[in-house]
Short mmCIF file of C-alpha atoms and ligand atoms in Angstrom, two decimals:
data_model
loop_
_atom_site.label_atom_id
_atom_site.label_comp_id
_atom_site.label_asym_id
_atom_site.label_seq_id
_atom_site.Cartn_x
_atom_site.Cartn_y
_atom_site.Cartn_z
CA UNK A 281 114.58 -66.92 -5.99
CA UNK A 282 117.33 -65.31 -8.20
CA UNK A 283 117.27 -65.75 -12.01
CA UNK A 284 120.66 -67.38 -11.73
CA UNK A 285 118.96 -70.23 -9.35
CA UNK A 286 116.53 -70.84 -12.10
CA UNK A 287 119.18 -71.15 -14.76
CA UNK A 288 118.08 -68.05 -16.46
CA UNK A 289 114.77 -69.36 -17.44
CA UNK A 290 111.59 -67.34 -16.61
CA UNK A 291 109.32 -68.12 -13.75
CA UNK A 292 106.31 -70.02 -15.52
CA UNK A 293 102.95 -68.39 -14.49
CA UNK A 294 100.98 -69.52 -17.36
CA UNK A 295 99.49 -72.93 -16.31
CA UNK A 296 96.19 -72.33 -17.97
CA UNK A 297 97.99 -72.36 -21.46
CA UNK A 298 99.80 -75.53 -20.68
CA UNK A 299 101.57 -77.36 -17.84
CA UNK A 300 104.96 -78.86 -17.28
CA UNK A 301 105.10 -82.61 -17.36
CA UNK A 302 105.19 -84.50 -14.08
CA UNK A 303 108.12 -86.51 -13.92
CA UNK A 304 106.09 -89.30 -12.57
CA UNK A 305 103.95 -89.12 -15.96
CA UNK A 306 107.27 -88.97 -17.94
CA UNK A 307 108.47 -92.34 -16.16
CA UNK A 308 105.29 -94.05 -16.77
CA UNK A 309 105.40 -93.39 -20.53
CA UNK A 310 109.09 -93.94 -21.16
CA UNK A 311 108.70 -97.62 -21.65
CA UNK A 312 106.18 -97.22 -24.53
CA UNK A 313 108.73 -95.06 -26.34
CA UNK A 314 111.16 -97.96 -26.14
CA UNK A 315 110.60 -101.71 -25.94
CA UNK A 316 106.88 -101.67 -25.61
CA UNK A 317 106.36 -100.14 -29.03
CA UNK A 318 103.45 -102.03 -30.17
CA UNK A 319 100.32 -101.09 -32.12
CA UNK A 320 97.47 -101.63 -29.63
CA UNK A 321 95.32 -102.67 -32.24
CA UNK A 322 97.39 -105.60 -33.40
CA UNK A 323 95.35 -108.35 -31.98
CA UNK A 324 97.78 -111.37 -33.29
CA UNK A 325 100.71 -111.05 -31.07
CA UNK A 326 102.27 -110.04 -27.87
CA UNK A 327 103.33 -106.56 -28.81
CA UNK A 328 99.81 -105.58 -29.62
CA UNK A 329 98.33 -107.23 -26.49
CA UNK A 330 100.87 -105.50 -24.38
CA UNK A 331 100.14 -102.18 -25.89
CA UNK A 332 96.32 -102.66 -25.71
CA UNK A 333 96.51 -103.73 -21.78
CA UNK A 334 98.46 -100.58 -20.92
CA UNK A 335 95.87 -98.53 -23.04
CA UNK A 336 93.01 -100.15 -21.06
CA UNK A 337 94.47 -99.64 -17.71
CA UNK A 338 94.88 -95.89 -18.71
CA UNK A 339 91.20 -95.64 -19.80
CA UNK A 340 90.11 -97.07 -16.18
CA UNK A 341 92.29 -94.38 -14.46
CA UNK A 342 90.66 -91.69 -16.73
CA UNK A 343 87.25 -93.02 -16.07
CA UNK A 344 87.90 -93.04 -12.32
CA UNK A 345 88.92 -89.32 -12.42
CA UNK A 346 85.59 -88.23 -13.43
CA UNK A 347 83.20 -90.81 -11.89
CA UNK A 348 82.69 -92.66 -15.42
CA UNK A 349 82.98 -96.32 -16.31
CA UNK A 350 86.12 -97.23 -18.47
CA UNK A 351 83.61 -98.21 -21.50
CA UNK A 352 82.47 -94.55 -21.68
CA UNK A 353 86.05 -93.03 -22.51
CA UNK A 354 87.12 -92.53 -25.85
CA UNK A 355 90.66 -91.20 -26.58
CA UNK A 356 91.01 -87.96 -28.75
CA UNK A 357 93.96 -85.83 -29.51
CA UNK A 358 92.93 -83.40 -27.09
CA UNK A 359 90.04 -81.03 -25.83
CA UNK A 360 89.69 -79.37 -29.10
CA UNK A 361 89.10 -82.52 -30.84
CA UNK A 362 86.73 -83.72 -27.91
CA UNK A 363 84.81 -80.62 -28.16
CA UNK A 364 84.31 -81.07 -32.01
CA UNK A 365 83.29 -84.82 -31.72
CA UNK A 366 80.66 -84.07 -28.91
CA UNK A 367 79.17 -81.12 -30.47
CA UNK A 368 79.25 -82.15 -34.19
CA UNK A 369 78.56 -85.75 -33.40
CA UNK A 370 75.23 -84.95 -31.41
CA UNK A 371 74.22 -82.10 -33.80
CA UNK A 372 74.61 -84.50 -36.79
CA UNK A 373 73.11 -87.66 -35.65
CA UNK A 374 70.13 -85.94 -34.10
CA UNK A 375 69.50 -83.16 -36.51
CA UNK A 376 66.52 -84.45 -38.33
CA UNK A 377 64.68 -84.97 -34.86
CA UNK A 378 65.97 -81.94 -32.85
CA UNK A 379 68.16 -79.13 -34.01
CA UNK A 380 68.68 -76.63 -31.40
CA UNK A 381 71.95 -76.08 -29.21
CA UNK A 382 72.45 -73.79 -26.30
CA UNK A 383 75.90 -72.61 -25.53
CA UNK A 384 77.41 -69.57 -23.66
CA UNK A 385 79.46 -66.62 -25.17
CA UNK A 386 82.48 -67.20 -22.92
CA UNK A 387 82.96 -70.78 -24.07
CA UNK A 388 86.41 -71.51 -25.48
CA UNK A 389 86.79 -70.78 -29.10
CA UNK A 390 86.94 -74.35 -30.10
CA UNK A 391 83.28 -74.65 -28.59
CA UNK A 392 82.13 -71.48 -30.31
CA UNK A 393 83.71 -72.09 -33.68
CA UNK A 394 82.11 -75.51 -33.76
CA UNK A 395 78.84 -73.93 -33.03
CA UNK A 396 79.24 -71.46 -35.69
CA UNK A 397 79.60 -74.31 -38.20
CA UNK A 398 76.73 -76.23 -36.96
CA UNK A 399 74.59 -73.27 -37.58
CA UNK A 400 75.99 -73.07 -41.24
CA UNK A 401 74.88 -76.86 -41.28
CA UNK A 402 71.38 -75.94 -40.32
CA UNK A 403 71.38 -75.93 -36.54
CA UNK A 404 69.95 -73.07 -34.48
CA UNK A 405 72.07 -72.07 -31.76
CA UNK A 406 71.51 -69.96 -28.66
CA UNK A 407 74.47 -68.03 -27.06
CA UNK A 408 73.73 -67.36 -23.35
CA UNK A 409 75.17 -63.93 -22.20
CA UNK A 410 77.05 -63.55 -19.05
CA UNK A 411 77.28 -60.96 -16.22
CA UNK A 412 80.42 -59.44 -14.74
CA UNK A 413 81.19 -62.49 -12.95
CA UNK A 414 80.98 -64.69 -15.94
CA UNK A 415 77.82 -66.61 -15.04
CA UNK A 416 74.80 -66.77 -17.09
CA UNK A 417 71.30 -66.51 -15.61
CA UNK A 418 69.99 -70.04 -15.09
CA UNK A 419 66.48 -68.76 -15.70
CA UNK A 420 67.59 -67.64 -19.21
CA UNK A 421 68.90 -71.21 -19.65
CA UNK A 422 65.50 -72.41 -18.45
CA UNK A 423 63.81 -70.14 -20.83
CA UNK A 424 66.01 -71.15 -23.75
CA UNK A 425 65.27 -74.86 -23.50
CA UNK A 426 62.51 -75.78 -26.09
CA UNK A 427 60.96 -78.95 -27.53
CA UNK A 428 63.76 -78.79 -30.11
CA UNK A 429 66.63 -78.47 -27.94
CA UNK A 430 69.14 -81.60 -28.25
CA UNK A 431 72.31 -80.24 -26.49
CA UNK A 432 73.50 -77.85 -23.89
CA UNK A 433 77.25 -77.06 -24.07
CA UNK A 434 78.85 -75.45 -20.92
CA UNK A 435 82.32 -75.38 -19.84
CA UNK A 436 83.04 -76.53 -16.27
CA UNK A 437 85.77 -73.99 -15.70
CA UNK A 438 86.60 -70.99 -17.71
CA UNK A 439 90.17 -70.66 -18.95
CA UNK A 440 90.80 -67.09 -18.49
CA UNK A 441 88.88 -65.84 -15.36
CA UNK A 442 88.89 -69.40 -13.65
CA UNK A 443 85.11 -69.26 -13.12
CA UNK A 444 83.57 -72.71 -11.90
CA UNK A 445 80.14 -73.10 -13.24
CA UNK A 446 77.35 -74.79 -11.32
CA UNK A 447 77.43 -77.90 -13.33
CA UNK A 448 75.20 -80.05 -11.01
CA UNK A 449 72.26 -77.39 -11.27
CA UNK A 450 72.75 -77.14 -14.88
CA UNK A 451 72.87 -80.86 -15.28
CA UNK A 452 69.76 -81.13 -13.14
CA UNK A 453 67.89 -78.71 -15.41
CA UNK A 454 69.17 -80.64 -18.68
CA UNK A 455 68.14 -84.05 -17.24
CA UNK A 456 64.58 -82.64 -16.26
CA UNK A 457 64.12 -81.61 -19.76
CA UNK A 458 65.91 -84.73 -21.29
CA UNK A 459 68.31 -82.43 -23.00
CA UNK A 460 71.84 -83.77 -23.38
CA UNK A 461 74.76 -81.95 -21.52
CA UNK A 462 78.14 -81.59 -22.84
CA UNK A 463 80.92 -79.97 -20.71
CA UNK A 464 84.33 -78.73 -21.89
CA UNK A 465 86.34 -79.64 -18.55
CA UNK A 466 89.81 -79.06 -19.86
CA UNK A 467 90.46 -76.58 -17.17
CA UNK A 468 88.54 -78.47 -14.39
CA UNK A 469 90.39 -81.76 -14.25
CA UNK A 470 92.76 -81.94 -11.26
CA UNK A 471 91.29 -78.50 -10.17
CA UNK A 472 88.03 -79.34 -8.81
CA UNK A 473 86.26 -82.78 -8.03
CA UNK A 474 84.54 -84.14 -11.12
CA UNK A 475 81.67 -86.45 -10.99
CA UNK A 476 79.85 -86.95 -14.29
CA UNK A 477 76.94 -88.98 -12.89
CA UNK A 478 76.28 -86.70 -9.97
CA UNK A 479 76.45 -83.64 -12.17
CA UNK A 480 74.36 -85.22 -14.85
CA UNK A 481 76.75 -84.69 -17.61
CA UNK A 482 76.37 -86.75 -20.74
CA UNK A 483 79.61 -85.65 -22.77
CA UNK A 484 82.84 -84.30 -21.05
CA UNK A 485 85.83 -83.04 -22.77
CA UNK A 486 89.27 -83.43 -20.99
CA UNK A 487 93.06 -83.23 -22.16
CA UNK A 488 96.32 -84.15 -20.71
CA UNK A 489 98.41 -81.00 -21.09
CA UNK A 490 96.50 -78.86 -18.69
CA UNK A 491 97.10 -81.36 -15.91
CA UNK A 492 100.75 -82.02 -16.14
CA UNK A 493 100.43 -84.76 -18.79
CA UNK A 494 101.31 -85.07 -22.20
CA UNK A 495 100.33 -82.71 -25.12
CA UNK A 496 98.29 -84.35 -27.96
CA UNK A 497 96.06 -86.60 -26.04
CA UNK A 498 92.56 -86.12 -24.42
CA UNK A 499 89.41 -87.81 -24.13
CA UNK A 500 85.69 -87.49 -24.60
CA UNK A 501 83.34 -89.19 -21.97
CA UNK A 502 80.12 -90.42 -23.62
CA UNK A 503 77.46 -91.74 -21.28
CA UNK A 504 76.18 -95.20 -21.74
CA UNK A 505 73.12 -94.49 -19.66
CA UNK A 506 71.27 -92.53 -21.28
CA UNK A 507 72.80 -93.87 -24.32
CA UNK A 508 74.15 -90.89 -26.36
CA UNK A 509 74.79 -91.58 -30.05
CA UNK A 510 77.38 -89.75 -32.13
CA UNK A 511 78.26 -89.17 -35.73
CA UNK A 512 81.91 -89.76 -35.78
CA UNK A 513 84.29 -86.92 -37.29
CA UNK A 514 86.80 -89.22 -38.70
CA UNK A 515 86.21 -92.29 -40.83
CA UNK A 516 88.73 -95.14 -40.93
CA UNK A 517 89.67 -98.23 -39.24
CA UNK A 518 86.80 -98.07 -36.58
CA UNK A 519 88.84 -97.83 -33.50
CA UNK A 520 87.31 -96.42 -30.31
CA UNK A 521 84.09 -98.43 -31.10
CA UNK A 522 83.79 -96.70 -34.40
CA UNK A 523 83.66 -93.29 -32.87
CA UNK A 524 87.14 -92.19 -33.32
CA UNK A 525 89.29 -93.89 -36.05
CA UNK A 526 93.06 -93.83 -36.00
CA UNK A 527 95.81 -95.75 -34.14
CA UNK A 528 95.94 -94.79 -30.54
CA UNK A 529 99.45 -93.58 -29.17
CA UNK A 530 100.17 -95.96 -26.25
CA UNK A 531 102.85 -93.69 -24.54
CA UNK A 532 100.33 -90.67 -24.51
CA UNK A 533 97.38 -92.99 -23.30
CA UNK A 534 99.58 -94.36 -20.44
CA UNK A 535 100.90 -90.75 -19.67
CA UNK A 536 97.21 -89.35 -19.47
CA UNK A 537 96.25 -92.16 -17.42
CA UNK A 538 98.80 -91.57 -14.92
CA UNK A 539 98.09 -87.89 -15.05
CA UNK A 540 94.46 -88.66 -14.25
CA UNK A 541 95.50 -90.73 -11.31
CA UNK A 542 97.93 -88.03 -9.78
CA UNK A 543 95.16 -85.25 -10.48
CA UNK A 544 92.88 -87.06 -7.93
CA UNK A 545 95.50 -87.86 -5.38
CA UNK A 546 97.18 -84.36 -5.27
CA UNK A 547 94.00 -82.30 -5.70
CA UNK A 548 93.10 -81.52 -2.07
CA UNK A 549 96.62 -80.26 -1.09
CA UNK A 550 97.37 -78.76 -4.40
CA UNK A 551 94.22 -76.68 -4.52
CA UNK A 552 94.91 -75.38 -1.06
CA UNK A 553 98.54 -74.44 -1.65
CA UNK A 554 97.69 -72.72 -4.85
CA UNK A 555 94.99 -70.63 -3.39
CA UNK A 556 97.25 -69.47 -0.55
CA UNK A 557 99.92 -68.56 -3.10
CA UNK A 558 97.37 -66.95 -5.47
CA UNK A 559 95.86 -64.84 -2.52
CA UNK A 560 99.17 -63.80 -1.14
CA UNK A 561 100.29 -62.52 -4.52
CA UNK A 562 96.92 -60.53 -4.93
CA UNK A 563 97.25 -59.20 -1.54
CA UNK A 564 100.82 -57.90 -1.98
CA UNK A 565 100.01 -56.33 -5.34
CA UNK A 566 96.78 -54.67 -3.98
CA UNK A 567 98.68 -53.49 -0.77
CA UNK A 568 101.52 -51.84 -2.79
CA UNK A 569 99.53 -50.63 -5.87
CA UNK A 570 96.31 -48.71 -6.63
CA UNK A 571 94.16 -49.36 -9.63
CA UNK A 572 94.24 -53.24 -9.68
CA UNK A 573 91.01 -54.75 -10.68
CA UNK A 574 90.21 -58.36 -10.36
CA UNK A 575 88.32 -59.64 -13.46
CA UNK A 576 85.75 -62.20 -12.69
CA UNK A 577 84.67 -63.26 -9.32
CA UNK A 578 86.81 -64.42 -6.50
CA UNK A 579 84.18 -66.82 -5.38
CA UNK A 580 83.58 -69.95 -7.59
CA UNK A 581 87.14 -69.49 -8.99
CA UNK A 582 89.80 -72.19 -9.33
CA UNK A 583 92.56 -71.71 -6.81
CA UNK A 584 95.51 -71.18 -9.42
CA UNK A 585 93.70 -68.57 -11.29
CA UNK A 586 94.23 -64.88 -11.19
CA UNK A 587 93.17 -62.41 -13.70
CA UNK A 588 93.52 -58.63 -13.17
CA UNK A 589 93.54 -55.47 -15.12
CA UNK A 590 96.20 -52.89 -14.11
CA UNK A 591 95.00 -49.27 -14.64
CA UNK A 592 97.20 -47.08 -16.90
CA UNK A 593 99.55 -49.94 -17.84
CA UNK A 594 99.37 -51.82 -21.17
CA UNK A 595 99.83 -55.36 -20.47
CA UNK A 596 101.82 -56.08 -23.74
CA UNK A 597 104.62 -53.64 -22.74
CA UNK A 598 104.48 -54.63 -19.07
CA UNK A 599 105.23 -58.32 -20.29
CA UNK A 600 107.95 -57.01 -22.50
CA UNK A 601 109.64 -55.32 -19.45
CA UNK A 602 109.40 -58.65 -17.60
CA UNK A 603 110.95 -61.30 -19.55
CA UNK A 604 111.72 -63.19 -16.51
CA UNK A 605 108.01 -63.90 -15.62
CA UNK A 606 105.92 -66.06 -18.50
CA UNK A 607 102.25 -64.73 -18.05
CA UNK A 608 99.54 -64.15 -20.44
CA UNK A 609 97.21 -61.07 -21.28
CA UNK A 610 93.63 -60.72 -22.82
CA UNK A 611 95.17 -58.01 -25.02
CA UNK A 612 95.05 -58.37 -28.79
CA UNK A 613 98.85 -59.13 -29.51
CA UNK A 614 99.06 -62.17 -27.37
CA UNK A 615 96.10 -63.91 -28.82
CA UNK A 616 95.71 -65.80 -32.16
CA UNK A 617 92.97 -63.41 -33.06
CA UNK A 618 93.27 -59.68 -33.88
CA UNK A 619 90.97 -58.67 -31.11
CA UNK A 620 91.36 -58.42 -27.25
CA UNK A 621 89.85 -61.17 -25.12
CA UNK A 622 86.18 -61.80 -26.34
CA UNK A 623 85.77 -63.34 -22.63
CA UNK A 624 86.87 -60.27 -20.79
CA UNK A 625 84.65 -58.17 -23.07
CA UNK A 626 81.66 -60.39 -22.48
CA UNK A 627 82.14 -59.83 -18.72
CA UNK A 628 81.95 -55.93 -19.38
CA UNK A 629 85.50 -54.80 -19.92
CA UNK A 630 86.33 -52.00 -22.12
CA UNK A 631 88.77 -52.41 -24.83
CA UNK A 632 91.41 -50.42 -22.69
CA UNK A 633 90.91 -52.52 -19.73
CA UNK A 634 91.02 -55.97 -21.66
CA UNK A 635 94.49 -54.54 -22.93
CA UNK A 636 95.41 -53.81 -19.51
CA UNK A 637 94.69 -57.30 -18.28
CA UNK A 638 97.12 -59.94 -16.94
CA UNK A 639 96.47 -63.80 -16.47
CA UNK A 640 98.47 -65.48 -13.86
CA UNK A 641 98.13 -69.24 -13.65
CA UNK A 642 99.79 -70.97 -10.78
CA UNK A 643 100.43 -74.66 -11.02
CA UNK A 644 101.83 -77.72 -9.31
CA UNK A 645 105.41 -76.81 -9.63
CA UNK A 646 105.28 -73.23 -8.53
CA UNK A 647 106.99 -72.36 -5.18
CA UNK A 648 106.49 -69.61 -2.79
CA UNK A 649 109.85 -68.11 -3.72
CA UNK A 650 108.75 -67.81 -7.12
CA UNK A 651 105.55 -66.23 -6.37
CA UNK A 652 107.53 -63.77 -3.94
CA UNK A 653 109.64 -62.97 -6.87
CA UNK A 654 106.90 -62.33 -9.14
CA UNK A 655 105.24 -60.07 -6.90
CA UNK A 656 108.24 -57.89 -6.38
CA UNK A 657 109.02 -57.75 -10.10
CA UNK A 658 105.46 -56.89 -10.88
CA UNK A 659 105.26 -54.23 -8.28
CA UNK A 660 108.53 -52.78 -9.46
CA UNK A 661 107.69 -52.62 -13.19
CA UNK A 662 104.22 -51.36 -12.77
CA UNK A 663 105.34 -48.67 -10.79
CA UNK A 664 107.99 -47.90 -13.45
CA UNK A 665 105.54 -47.91 -16.29
CA UNK A 666 103.16 -45.60 -14.60
CA UNK A 667 105.87 -43.07 -13.46
CA UNK A 668 107.28 -43.14 -17.09
CA UNK A 669 103.74 -42.37 -18.34
CA UNK A 670 103.38 -39.48 -15.69
CA UNK A 671 106.53 -37.89 -16.63
CA UNK A 672 105.75 -38.53 -20.53
CA UNK A 673 102.55 -36.57 -20.07
CA UNK A 674 104.06 -34.13 -17.79
CA UNK A 675 106.48 -33.24 -20.72
CA UNK A 676 103.77 -33.32 -23.21
CA UNK A 677 102.00 -30.72 -21.20
CA UNK A 678 105.13 -28.44 -21.15
C1 PLP B 775 93.26 -75.74 -23.56
C2 PLP B 775 91.89 -75.79 -23.82
C3 PLP B 775 91.14 -76.50 -24.80
C4 PLP B 775 92.01 -76.89 -26.14
O1 PLP B 775 92.57 -78.30 -25.46
P1 PLP B 775 93.68 -79.05 -26.36
O2 PLP B 775 93.85 -80.29 -25.89
O3 PLP B 775 95.02 -77.96 -26.42
O4 PLP B 775 93.04 -79.05 -27.87
C5 PLP B 775 89.90 -76.49 -24.87
N1 PLP B 775 89.12 -75.91 -23.92
C6 PLP B 775 89.66 -75.08 -22.72
C7 PLP B 775 88.92 -74.57 -21.60
C8 PLP B 775 91.03 -75.28 -22.81
O5 PLP B 775 91.73 -74.38 -21.77
#
């Protein structure tokens, strides 16, 4: 597809960072930005009841998408807040009885940073190391569990390399030792089937904007059985059964509910078509170019994810040469921190290979034409960059 046809806007290939809103979600939300403006916590009149009823329908849709009961869903502002609430909530509530937490070095920073904070407050935290595929050794997890362990926090799908963790196995181990299991499933919802009961997950964080839903709304699932107790992070009006004070935003709740309903219905066909596009793209790149390294494992990987390092190419310069493609990199300059991706380093990449990495995230609204165009442009520019380098180093030698 030509740039003209896309009205000059770049092809969006960064669906792990956020996703475009699905029009069906927008449609579901609109009335709640208009005449249905009530505060869902207003119990004394029609406007409040109308909003509250819509919020409860959404809660049911969200619960259904992960195999939970509606009474186990607590709205939050997103996965960052849900992760904070889960980890801080459990750590603080149970600290006097049990104070050990187990997590993994390749978790999202909002999990790791929360764990660092819990260490400051007196918890002991074990950070499991990962192999080149991004997997930790289940025996290491087993060995790390002790009398004092209250919580294991492991993400269902990794946001850089798309790795799917064996949550059911981890869950079985956690249940056997009566340790609570939390999972950040922000990148898993709508990508793989989720069933918190079958997976023995006690707490799960999800968010709308990674699944074609609104930014600014997510949820924490907290199991009723076994009953998990949490210390709230916000104090206030006692909404969400005292766990998360603050007025709920009905437009966003309704949007997230619709998002979850669509996630379930679209998943089977969507996953297949994304996998095909992803594999085609990879094949074209590796057929035309040498020195393309896949980061992470191609098995146990969500279908829209591709993460590669391109030998002799600085990803930053490559992306600058490709303003018509929106992608991301594990290089230092594109991240909020000063360092290149700690996840890529954890799976064994050198600084140089991390700086040469590209993350391509395909999503619901990408077309084969777009992927075709992206493959062509990538091949051209990578070749250009490499030839430029060669002639530069040739000159230097003269
Ligand atoms: C995006 C993301 C988050 C943060 O979610 P927000 O809703 O933006 O706060 C947390 N964990 C993972 C794995 C993510 O991909």
